[in-house]
Amino acid sequence: MAFNFDKKIREIQKKRQTLPIKIAGIAKRHFQDSFKNQGFTDVKLDPWQSRKTKNKSDRRTAKKRAILVDSGHLRRSINIVKASFNKIEVGSTGVSYARYHNRGDKPQPLRQFVGKSKVMNSEIRRKIRAEIKAVLK
């Protein structure tokens, strides 16, 4: 079978539209996984500092509530803000206190859940390679 150059160009143009959405999805899952893992993964998992609760009922329960999870609002606030070939942006939207947890503050310990991650970047590179390989096969 002959190599159809025009078909490959169309497939690449389509990937230019769909790949940023897939990459943004990888980032969104990675950031949301911070809540499940109870820490942020850059090169390796960096666990969050334990909660120092004043609520005695939290201390007595057999199952401790996850850190940064009460209603789940913060975890659900992680969204794809923009996904284009030129820019991919994923972050917490609509939650004013997110930055204090993510960056830390004097009364609030650092509990990063969004940021640069070598593990996430490796996963993104694998996805890009797989998509390009699929077009060129």
GROMACS .gro file of C-alpha atoms in nm:
model
  137
    1MET     CA    1   0.000   0.000   0.000
    2ALA     CA    2   0.132   0.342  -0.096
    3PHE     CA    3   0.193   0.613   0.160
    4ASN     CA    4  -0.097   0.859   0.141
    5PHE     CA    5   0.066   1.190   0.234
    6ASP     CA    6  -0.257   1.394   0.217
    7LYS     CA    7  -0.433   1.151   0.451
    8LYS     CA    8  -0.146   1.174   0.701
    9ILE     CA    9  -0.158   1.555   0.691
   10ARG     CA   10  -0.534   1.546   0.767
   11GLU     CA   11  -0.474   1.303   1.055
   12ILE     CA   12  -0.203   1.528   1.198
   13GLN     CA   13  -0.433   1.831   1.172
   14LYS     CA   14  -0.702   1.638   1.357
   15LYS     CA   15  -0.451   1.541   1.629
   16ARG     CA   16  -0.365   1.911   1.661
   17GLN     CA   17  -0.727   1.960   1.775
   18THR     CA   18  -0.774   1.647   1.990
   19LEU     CA   19  -0.433   1.598   2.151
   20PRO     CA   20  -0.443   1.911   2.373
   21ILE     CA   21  -0.773   1.790   2.522
   22LYS     CA   22  -0.621   1.448   2.595
   23ILE     CA   23  -0.313   1.610   2.752
   24ALA     CA   24  -0.531   1.838   2.964
   25GLY     CA   25  -0.722   1.530   3.078
   26ILE     CA   26  -0.397   1.366   3.189
   27ALA     CA   27  -0.308   1.676   3.391
   28LYS     CA   28  -0.656   1.700   3.545
   29ARG     CA   29  -0.645   1.334   3.656
   30HIS     CA   30  -0.293   1.377   3.794
   31PHE     CA   31  -0.400   1.676   4.004
   32GLN     CA   32  -0.718   1.507   4.124
   33ASP     CA   33  -0.513   1.200   4.219
   34SER     CA   34  -0.336   1.421   4.475
   35PHE     CA   35  -0.651   1.399   4.688
   36LYS     CA   36  -0.663   1.019   4.661
   37ASN     CA   37  -0.287   0.989   4.729
   38GLN     CA   38  -0.299   1.249   5.008
   39GLY     CA   39   0.001   1.430   4.860
   40PHE     CA   40   0.148   1.574   4.541
   41THR     CA   41   0.361   1.372   4.300
   42ASP     CA   42   0.644   1.553   4.124
   43VAL     CA   43   0.933   1.307   4.105
   44LYS     CA   44   0.779   1.100   4.385
   45LEU     CA   45   0.483   1.134   4.619
   46ASP     CA   46   0.530   1.410   4.875
   47PRO     CA   47   0.266   1.334   5.143
   48TRP     CA   48   0.067   1.619   5.295
   49GLN     CA   49   0.115   1.719   5.655
   50SER     CA   50  -0.137   1.559   5.889
   51ARG     CA   51  -0.439   1.753   6.008
   52LYS     CA   52  -0.426   1.895   6.359
   53THR     CA   53  -0.795   1.889   6.430
   54LYS     CA   54  -0.964   2.062   6.719
   55ASN     CA   55  -1.276   1.856   6.659
   56LYS     CA   56  -1.262   1.565   6.906
   57SER     CA   57  -1.517   1.366   6.707
   58ASP     CA   58  -1.271   1.355   6.414
   59ARG     CA   59  -1.006   1.209   6.646
   60ARG     CA   60  -1.231   0.935   6.784
   61THR     CA   61  -1.366   0.797   6.458
   62ALA     CA   62  -1.218   0.474   6.326
   63LYS     CA   63  -1.192   0.608   5.973
   64LYS     CA   64  -1.015   0.942   5.945
   65ARG     CA   65  -1.143   1.191   5.692
   66ALA     CA   66  -0.899   1.252   5.407
   67ILE     CA   67  -0.694   1.571   5.420
   68LEU     CA   68  -0.839   1.858   5.213
   69VAL     CA   69  -1.162   1.664   5.171
   70ASP     CA   70  -1.476   1.769   5.353
   71SER     CA   71  -1.737   1.827   5.087
   72GLY     CA   72  -1.517   1.738   4.788
   73HIS     CA   73  -1.566   2.090   4.648
   74LEU     CA   74  -1.191   2.161   4.621
   75ARG     CA   75  -1.120   1.834   4.436
   76ARG     CA   76  -1.412   1.894   4.198
   77SER     CA   77  -1.290   2.249   4.131
   78ILE     CA   78  -0.998   2.116   3.926
   79ASN     CA   79  -1.096   2.181   3.568
   80ILE     CA   80  -0.958   2.219   3.219
   81VAL     CA   81  -0.946   2.597   3.176
   82LYS     CA   82  -0.801   2.597   2.824
   83ALA     CA   83  -0.692   2.323   2.588
   84SER     CA   84  -0.553   2.440   2.255
   85PHE     CA   85  -0.243   2.360   2.056
   86ASN     CA   86  -0.081   2.681   2.186
   87LYS     CA   87  -0.182   2.660   2.552
   88ILE     CA   88  -0.309   2.402   2.797
   89GLU     CA   89  -0.427   2.526   3.135
   90VAL     CA   90  -0.567   2.309   3.413
   91GLY     CA   91  -0.635   2.439   3.761
   92SER     CA   92  -0.874   2.504   4.043
   93THR     CA   93  -1.161   2.731   3.947
   94GLY     CA   94  -1.425   2.891   4.166
   95VAL     CA   95  -1.266   2.808   4.501
   96SER     CA   96  -1.105   3.109   4.669
   97TYR     CA   97  -0.914   2.908   4.932
   98ALA     CA   98  -0.746   2.672   4.682
   99ARG     CA   99  -0.433   2.884   4.645
  100TYR     CA  100  -0.376   2.892   5.023
  101HIS     CA  101  -0.371   2.513   5.039
  102ASN     CA  102  -0.168   2.473   4.720
  103ARG     CA  103   0.099   2.731   4.809
  104GLY     CA  104   0.079   2.726   5.188
  105ASP     CA  105   0.032   3.026   5.412
  106LYS     CA  106   0.134   3.119   5.767
  107PRO     CA  107  -0.159   2.944   5.937
  108GLN     CA  108  -0.204   2.694   5.652
  109PRO     CA  109   0.061   2.426   5.577
  110LEU     CA  110   0.162   2.364   5.216
  111ARG     CA  111  -0.056   2.092   5.069
  112GLN     CA  112   0.016   2.121   4.698
  113PHE     CA  113  -0.224   1.949   4.462
  114VAL     CA  114  -0.157   2.142   4.137
  115GLY     CA  115   0.182   2.221   3.985
  116LYS     CA  116   0.472   2.104   3.774
  117SER     CA  117   0.534   1.732   3.787
  118LYS     CA  118   0.801   1.519   3.621
  119VAL     CA  119   0.582   1.209   3.655
  120MET     CA  120   0.292   1.385   3.480
  121ASN     CA  121   0.523   1.523   3.209
  122SER     CA  122   0.655   1.171   3.140
  123GLU     CA  123   0.299   1.045   3.101
  124ILE     CA  124   0.221   1.334   2.864
  125ARG     CA  125   0.532   1.262   2.655
  126ARG     CA  126   0.431   0.893   2.628
  127LYS     CA  127   0.084   0.997   2.510
  128ILE     CA  128   0.224   1.236   2.246
  129ARG     CA  129   0.463   0.970   2.116
  130ALA     CA  130   0.183   0.712   2.096
  131GLU     CA  131  -0.044   0.953   1.907
  132ILE     CA  132   0.230   1.044   1.658
  133LYS     CA  133   0.323   0.680   1.613
  134ALA     CA  134  -0.041   0.594   1.542
  135VAL     CA  135  -0.053   0.854   1.262
  136LEU     CA  136   0.275   0.743   1.103
  137LYS     CA  137   0.208   0.367   1.107
   0.00000   0.00000   0.00000
